[in-house]
mmCIF file of C-alpha atoms in Angstrom:
data_model
loop_
_atom_site.group_PDB
_atom_site.id
_atom_site.type_symbol
_atom_site.label_atom_id
_atom_site.label_comp_id
_atom_site.label_asym_id
_atom_site.label_seq_id
_atom_site.Cartn_x
_atom_site.Cartn_y
_atom_site.Cartn_z
ATOM 1 C CA MET A 504 -0.912 24.864 124.772
ATOM 2 C CA SER A 505 1.654 25.142 122.055
ATOM 3 C CA HIS A 506 3.959 22.330 121.190
ATOM 4 C CA PRO A 507 7.524 22.707 120.128
ATOM 5 C CA GLU A 508 7.945 22.512 116.425
ATOM 6 C CA THR A 509 9.307 19.184 115.236
ATOM 7 C CA PRO A 510 12.432 19.809 113.251
ATOM 8 C CA SER A 511 12.246 18.599 109.686
ATOM 9 C CA ALA A 512 14.726 16.124 108.360
ATOM 10 C CA PRO A 513 17.838 17.856 107.193
ATOM 11 C CA ARG A 514 18.117 18.304 103.456
ATOM 12 C CA ASP A 515 21.001 16.445 101.925
ATOM 13 C CA ASP A 516 22.702 18.858 99.557
ATOM 14 C CA SER A 517 25.887 16.885 99.436
ATOM 15 C CA GLU A 518 27.035 15.224 96.266
ATOM 16 C CA PRO A 519 27.911 11.523 96.069
ATOM 17 C CA ALA A 520 31.523 10.937 96.780
ATOM 18 C CA GLU A 521 32.170 9.785 93.284
ATOM 19 C CA LEU A 522 30.899 13.136 91.905
ATOM 20 C CA ALA A 523 32.658 15.255 94.516
ATOM 21 C CA ASN A 524 35.958 13.671 93.717
ATOM 22 C CA ALA A 525 35.462 13.088 90.020
ATOM 23 C CA ASP A 526 38.860 14.379 89.136
ATOM 24 C CA GLU A 527 40.512 11.862 91.451
ATOM 25 C CA MET A 528 38.580 8.829 90.100
ATOM 26 C CA THR A 529 40.344 6.005 88.372
ATOM 27 C CA ASP A 530 39.079 4.369 85.204
ATOM 28 C CA ALA A 531 37.725 1.467 87.284
ATOM 29 C CA ASP A 532 35.835 3.937 89.492
ATOM 30 C CA ARG A 533 34.353 5.655 86.452
ATOM 31 C CA ARG A 534 33.169 2.279 85.037
ATOM 32 C CA ARG A 535 31.537 1.370 88.358
ATOM 33 C CA MET A 536 29.809 4.757 88.484
ATOM 34 C CA PHE A 537 28.564 4.352 84.895
ATOM 35 C CA ARG A 538 27.169 0.901 85.638
ATOM 36 C CA ARG A 539 25.428 2.244 88.751
ATOM 37 C CA ARG A 540 23.852 5.137 86.806
ATOM 38 C CA ARG A 541 22.716 2.767 84.049
ATOM 39 C CA ALA A 542 21.116 0.443 86.605
ATOM 40 C CA LEU A 543 19.327 3.371 88.235
ATOM 41 C CA ALA A 544 18.082 4.595 84.850
ATOM 42 C CA ILE A 545 16.790 1.145 83.874
ATOM 43 C CA THR A 546 15.020 0.791 87.212
ATOM 44 C CA ALA A 547 13.347 4.167 86.722
ATOM 45 C CA VAL A 548 12.166 3.275 83.215
ATOM 46 C CA VAL A 549 10.754 -0.076 84.361
ATOM 47 C CA THR A 550 8.931 1.620 87.212
ATOM 48 C CA VAL A 551 7.375 4.202 84.882
ATOM 49 C CA LEU A 552 6.295 1.504 82.446
ATOM 50 C CA ALA A 553 4.800 -0.628 85.193
ATOM 51 C CA VAL A 554 2.816 2.287 86.569
ATOM 52 C CA GLY A 555 1.687 3.304 83.081
ATOM 53 C CA CYS A 556 0.593 -0.228 82.223
ATOM 54 C CA GLY A 557 -1.304 -0.386 85.476
ATOM 55 C CA PHE A 558 -3.267 2.727 84.538
ATOM 56 C CA VAL A 559 -3.902 1.334 81.059
ATOM 57 C CA ALA A 560 -5.131 -1.964 82.507
ATOM 58 C CA ILE A 561 -7.415 -0.151 84.937
ATOM 59 C CA GLY A 562 -8.729 2.077 82.159
ATOM 60 C CA TRP A 563 -9.353 -0.917 79.875
ATOM 61 C CA ALA A 564 -11.176 -2.790 82.607
ATOM 62 C CA SER A 565 -13.315 0.251 83.367
ATOM 63 C CA ALA A 566 -14.158 0.729 79.701
ATOM 64 C CA SER A 567 -14.999 -2.950 79.357
ATOM 65 C CA GLN A 568 -17.260 -2.801 82.388
ATOM 66 C CA GLY A 569 -18.929 0.284 81.002
ATOM 67 C CA ALA A 570 -19.551 -1.379 77.631
ATOM 68 C CA ALA A 571 -20.909 -4.635 79.030
ATOM 69 C CA PRO A 572 -24.685 -4.652 79.568
ATOM 70 C CA SER A 573 -26.042 -5.254 83.020
ATOM 71 C CA PRO A 574 -27.832 -8.554 83.727
ATOM 72 C CA ALA A 575 -31.153 -6.703 83.643
ATOM 73 C CA GLU A 576 -30.342 -5.177 80.247
ATOM 74 C CA SER A 577 -29.240 -8.566 78.907
ATOM 75 C CA ALA A 578 -32.473 -10.172 80.081
ATOM 76 C CA LYS A 579 -34.509 -7.376 78.523
ATOM 77 C CA ASP A 580 -32.687 -7.707 75.195
ATOM 78 C CA SER A 581 -33.224 -11.479 75.238
ATOM 79 C CA VAL A 582 -36.958 -11.101 75.823
ATOM 80 C CA GLU A 583 -37.239 -8.486 73.079
ATOM 81 C CA VAL A 584 -35.414 -10.744 70.606
ATOM 82 C CA GLN A 585 -37.622 -13.697 71.502
ATOM 83 C CA GLN A 586 -40.767 -11.604 71.159
ATOM 84 C CA SER A 587 -39.581 -10.226 67.824
ATOM 85 C CA ALA A 588 -38.764 -13.692 66.505
ATOM 86 C CA ALA A 589 -42.087 -15.072 67.697
ATOM 87 C CA LYS A 590 -43.951 -12.262 65.955
ATOM 88 C CA ALA A 591 -41.973 -12.711 62.737
ATOM 89 C CA HIS A 592 -42.870 -16.375 62.430
ATOM 90 C CA ALA A 593 -43.933 -19.313 64.518
ATOM 91 C CA SER A 594 -41.396 -22.126 64.767
ATOM 92 C CA ALA A 595 -41.825 -25.212 62.615
ATOM 93 C CA ALA A 596 -42.482 -27.469 65.597
ATOM 94 C CA PRO A 597 -45.594 -28.779 67.364
ATOM 95 C CA ASP A 598 -44.704 -26.904 70.549
ATOM 96 C CA SER A 599 -45.023 -23.492 68.910
ATOM 97 C CA GLY A 600 -47.159 -22.275 71.786
ATOM 98 C CA LEU A 601 -50.551 -22.707 70.126
ATOM 99 C CA GLU A 602 -52.885 -25.175 71.808
ATOM 100 C CA LEU A 603 -53.816 -28.067 69.570
ATOM 101 C CA ASP A 604 -57.517 -28.463 70.307
ATOM 102 C CA TRP A 605 -59.121 -29.854 67.190
ATOM 103 C CA ALA A 606 -62.184 -30.981 69.187
ATOM 104 C CA SER A 607 -63.691 -27.509 68.865
ATOM 105 C CA LEU A 608 -63.786 -27.901 65.074
ATOM 106 C CA SER A 609 -66.244 -29.848 62.975
ATOM 107 C CA PRO A 610 -65.575 -33.616 62.861
ATOM 108 C CA GLU A 611 -64.402 -33.317 59.243
ATOM 109 C CA ILE A 612 -61.928 -30.502 59.884
ATOM 110 C CA SER A 613 -60.836 -32.114 63.144
ATOM 111 C CA ALA A 614 -59.994 -35.333 61.268
ATOM 112 C CA GLN A 615 -58.120 -33.335 58.616
ATOM 113 C CA MET A 616 -56.038 -31.427 61.150
ATOM 114 C CA GLN A 617 -55.286 -34.506 63.210
ATOM 115 C CA TYR A 618 -53.953 -36.166 60.060
ATOM 116 C CA VAL A 619 -51.780 -33.126 59.317
ATOM 117 C CA GLU A 620 -50.468 -33.006 62.873
ATOM 118 C CA ASP A 621 -49.635 -36.724 62.823
ATOM 119 C CA ASN A 622 -47.908 -36.712 59.426
ATOM 120 C CA TRP A 623 -46.330 -33.315 58.716
ATOM 121 C CA GLU A 624 -42.855 -34.745 59.376
ATOM 122 C CA SER A 625 -43.365 -38.064 57.571
ATOM 123 C CA THR A 626 -41.351 -38.840 54.453
ATOM 124 C CA TRP A 627 -43.236 -41.932 53.282
ATOM 125 C CA SER A 628 -46.760 -43.325 53.184
ATOM 126 C CA ASP A 629 -47.658 -46.850 52.090
ATOM 127 C CA GLU A 630 -51.008 -45.531 50.927
ATOM 128 C CA TYR A 631 -49.916 -42.381 49.117
ATOM 129 C CA GLY A 632 -46.182 -42.731 48.492
ATOM 130 C CA PHE A 633 -43.955 -39.645 48.620
ATOM 131 C CA ILE A 634 -42.532 -37.174 46.098
ATOM 132 C CA ASP A 635 -38.960 -36.250 46.982
ATOM 133 C CA GLU A 636 -38.469 -32.500 47.457
ATOM 134 C CA ASN A 637 -41.906 -31.758 45.979
ATOM 135 C CA ASP A 638 -44.504 -33.433 48.174
ATOM 136 C CA CYS A 639 -46.408 -30.329 49.310
ATOM 137 C CA MET A 640 -49.497 -30.725 47.113
ATOM 138 C CA ASP A 641 -49.565 -34.496 47.529
ATOM 139 C CA PHE A 642 -49.700 -33.985 51.312
ATOM 140 C CA ALA A 643 -52.372 -31.273 51.075
ATOM 141 C CA SER A 644 -54.497 -33.639 48.968
ATOM 142 C CA GLN A 645 -54.072 -36.371 51.574
ATOM 143 C CA SER A 646 -55.404 -33.985 54.223
ATOM 144 C CA LEU A 647 -58.506 -33.351 52.120
ATOM 145 C CA ILE A 648 -59.146 -37.091 51.857
ATOM 146 C CA ALA A 649 -58.928 -37.227 55.666
ATOM 147 C CA ARG A 650 -61.467 -34.394 55.712
ATOM 148 C CA GLY A 651 -63.897 -36.433 53.647
ATOM 149 C CA TRP A 652 -63.256 -35.411 50.065
ATOM 150 C CA VAL A 653 -63.815 -38.096 47.449
ATOM 151 C CA GLU A 654 -61.623 -38.727 44.402
ATOM 152 C CA ASP A 655 -62.982 -37.954 40.953
ATOM 153 C CA ASP A 656 -61.785 -38.209 37.366
ATOM 154 C CA GLU A 657 -59.376 -35.266 37.717
ATOM 155 C CA TRP A 658 -58.301 -35.468 41.330
ATOM 156 C CA TRP A 659 -57.129 -38.920 42.372
ATOM 157 C CA TYR A 660 -54.090 -40.799 43.688
ATOM 158 C CA ALA A 661 -52.226 -43.969 42.739
ATOM 159 C CA VAL A 662 -51.808 -46.252 45.747
ATOM 160 C CA GLY A 663 -48.203 -46.187 46.966
ATOM 161 C CA ASP A 664 -46.969 -44.211 43.942
ATOM 162 C CA ALA A 665 -47.386 -40.451 44.274
ATOM 163 C CA TYR A 666 -45.563 -39.829 40.996
ATOM 164 C CA SER A 667 -48.393 -41.599 39.151
ATOM 165 C CA SER A 668 -51.197 -39.685 40.863
ATOM 166 C CA SER A 669 -53.181 -37.175 38.794
ATOM 167 C CA ALA A 670 -51.748 -33.722 38.112
ATOM 168 C CA ALA A 671 -54.459 -32.032 40.169
ATOM 169 C CA TRP A 672 -53.528 -34.274 43.116
ATOM 170 C CA ARG A 673 -49.779 -33.606 43.096
ATOM 171 C CA SER A 674 -49.268 -30.262 41.298
ATOM 172 C CA SER A 675 -49.993 -26.940 43.007
ATOM 173 C CA THR A 676 -50.790 -25.160 39.742
ATOM 174 C CA ALA A 677 -52.964 -28.022 38.442
ATOM 175 C CA PHE A 678 -54.824 -28.097 41.773
ATOM 176 C CA MET A 679 -55.494 -24.351 41.466
ATOM 177 C CA GLU A 680 -56.914 -24.883 37.974
ATOM 178 C CA TYR A 681 -58.977 -27.820 39.228
ATOM 179 C CA LEU A 682 -60.590 -25.737 41.994
ATOM 180 C CA GLU A 683 -61.175 -22.777 39.687
ATOM 181 C CA ALA A 684 -63.566 -25.072 37.807
ATOM 182 C CA ARG A 685 -65.131 -26.413 41.030
ATOM 183 C CA PRO A 686 -66.608 -23.505 43.009
ATOM 184 C CA ASP A 687 -68.729 -26.056 44.869
ATOM 185 C CA LEU A 688 -65.569 -27.308 46.586
ATOM 186 C CA ALA A 689 -63.722 -24.097 47.444
ATOM 187 C CA THR A 690 -63.602 -20.323 46.982
ATOM 188 C CA MET A 691 -60.388 -18.445 46.241
ATOM 189 C CA LEU A 692 -59.398 -15.678 48.681
ATOM 190 C CA THR A 693 -56.650 -13.102 48.275
ATOM 191 C CA ASP A 694 -54.185 -12.233 51.021
ATOM 192 C CA ASP A 695 -56.310 -9.141 51.746
ATOM 193 C CA GLN A 696 -59.179 -11.424 52.773
ATOM 194 C CA ARG A 697 -57.471 -13.054 55.727
ATOM 195 C CA ASP A 698 -60.500 -12.391 57.908
ATOM 196 C CA GLN A 699 -62.328 -15.077 55.897
ATOM 197 C CA VAL A 700 -59.619 -17.741 56.168
ATOM 198 C CA LYS A 701 -60.313 -20.731 58.443
ATOM 199 C CA ILE A 702 -58.338 -23.599 59.930
ATOM 200 C CA GLY A 703 -58.254 -26.414 57.381
ATOM 201 C CA ASP A 704 -58.280 -24.090 54.365
ATOM 202 C CA ILE A 705 -55.557 -24.411 51.747
ATOM 203 C CA VAL A 706 -52.857 -21.755 51.284
ATOM 204 C CA GLN A 707 -50.929 -21.524 48.016
ATOM 205 C CA PHE A 708 -47.829 -19.491 47.234
ATOM 206 C CA ASP A 709 -46.572 -17.881 44.062
ATOM 207 C CA TRP A 710 -42.968 -17.133 45.011
ATOM 208 C CA ASP A 711 -42.134 -15.076 41.915
ATOM 209 C CA ASP A 712 -45.596 -13.572 41.246
ATOM 210 C CA SER A 713 -45.720 -15.253 37.842
ATOM 211 C CA GLY A 714 -49.299 -16.505 38.071
ATOM 212 C CA ASP A 715 -48.587 -20.169 38.758
ATOM 213 C CA ARG A 716 -48.474 -21.837 42.184
ATOM 214 C CA ASP A 717 -45.122 -22.912 43.599
ATOM 215 C CA HIS A 718 -46.059 -24.264 47.021
ATOM 216 C CA THR A 719 -49.120 -25.446 48.964
ATOM 217 C CA GLY A 720 -49.890 -25.819 52.664
ATOM 218 C CA ILE A 721 -52.746 -26.395 55.086
ATOM 219 C CA VAL A 722 -53.881 -23.571 57.403
ATOM 220 C CA THR A 723 -53.311 -24.558 61.044
ATOM 221 C CA ALA A 724 -54.164 -21.296 62.814
ATOM 222 C CA VAL A 725 -55.684 -17.866 62.251
ATOM 223 C CA VAL A 726 -54.400 -15.406 64.862
ATOM 224 C CA THR A 727 -55.887 -11.939 65.335
ATOM 225 C CA ASN A 728 -53.363 -9.595 66.952
ATOM 226 C CA ASP A 729 -54.066 -6.724 69.344
ATOM 227 C CA ASP A 730 -53.642 -4.216 66.521
ATOM 228 C CA GLY A 731 -56.251 -5.986 64.401
ATOM 229 C CA SER A 732 -53.778 -7.557 61.967
ATOM 230 C CA ILE A 733 -54.166 -11.260 61.216
ATOM 231 C CA ASP A 734 -51.438 -13.898 61.117
ATOM 232 C CA ILE A 735 -52.045 -17.074 59.139
ATOM 233 C CA LEU A 736 -50.026 -20.145 60.123
ATOM 234 C CA TYR A 737 -49.715 -23.279 58.025
ATOM 235 C CA ALA A 738 -48.244 -26.778 57.839
ATOM 236 C CA GLY A 739 -46.938 -28.742 54.898
ATOM 237 C CA HIS A 740 -44.458 -31.038 53.221
ATOM 238 C CA THR A 741 -41.410 -30.522 50.958
ATOM 239 C CA ASP A 742 -40.056 -28.163 53.587
ATOM 240 C CA ALA A 743 -41.529 -30.026 56.579
ATOM 241 C CA THR A 744 -43.483 -27.274 58.288
ATOM 242 C CA TRP A 745 -45.741 -26.798 61.275
ATOM 243 C CA ASP A 746 -47.284 -23.449 62.247
ATOM 244 C CA ARG A 747 -45.118 -21.369 59.942
ATOM 245 C CA SER A 748 -46.261 -17.803 59.384
ATOM 246 C CA VAL A 749 -47.466 -16.876 55.913
ATOM 247 C CA ASP A 750 -45.934 -13.429 56.450
ATOM 248 C CA TYR A 751 -42.558 -15.003 57.158
ATOM 249 C CA ALA A 752 -42.821 -17.138 54.028
ATOM 250 C CA ILE A 753 -43.560 -14.233 51.681
ATOM 251 C CA SER A 754 -41.340 -11.612 53.297
ATOM 252 C CA GLU A 755 -38.300 -13.467 54.633
ATOM 253 C CA MET A 756 -38.079 -16.777 52.784
ATOM 254 C CA HIS A 757 -39.324 -15.500 49.425
ATOM 255 C CA PRO A 758 -39.502 -11.688 49.449
ATOM 256 C CA GLY A 759 -42.144 -10.511 47.016
ATOM 257 C CA GLY A 760 -44.035 -13.798 47.119
ATOM 258 C CA VAL A 761 -47.824 -13.819 46.949
ATOM 259 C CA ALA A 762 -50.189 -15.919 49.066
ATOM 260 C CA THR A 763 -53.727 -16.938 48.112
ATOM 261 C CA TYR A 764 -56.162 -19.206 49.918
ATOM 262 C CA TRP A 765 -58.845 -21.719 49.119
ATOM 263 C CA SER A 766 -61.735 -21.474 51.549
ATOM 264 C CA ILE A 767 -62.958 -25.055 51.669
ATOM 265 C CA ALA A 768 -66.726 -25.516 51.583
ATOM 266 C CA GLY A 769 -68.338 -27.236 54.549
#
């Protein structure tokens, strides 16, 4: 069944009265007409701007949403950063993630490592004193006393006055020279011999590869990675350190630095 066609609204082709009778308009009429046209023009411009700004705002919001990572991506990035940082170096804090179980070591090494764990943050000892900003070798020597080493004519300490202790006790380079003459106490290992390094050994650093020794620490962990590489972690004084990675020390802190080790006998 057909329906009658609905007539469309009639088109208004007429001109506004003020245009149809422009010749008869007074000056006052012309001013009113001008003001009306100006108002209409301003309204049109504002409308266009508002619509345009709306599209810009929508486009900006869409772009921002597109650039922002999703929660899953953010979580993934965070995990990757944490894993990367953990692989680069262990944090200088006791809760680095490694279990502190010295009981599995020999009584001598266990006593040494317990001393290191208890005192790596200390800045004074009534027994040994403290060397401001240069206490690394003094602290390493203390750990060897805890391990059972006995003082001798070249390696000894002054009670309560670290500055008066022997050079071999408080100087990294002098300690190196002392051990070079005492193969019965320790054997030097290069950084390519990490597979022979043990907890309780001594690590020494030559930051500028000049042949001397600039820093000394005590090995706290030897970690074999899935790819077969070995990470050595150490503790020490001067820069109070616990479980810091040797790789981090010689690649990030002092690029070009060299690490050597003293494998302690017994």
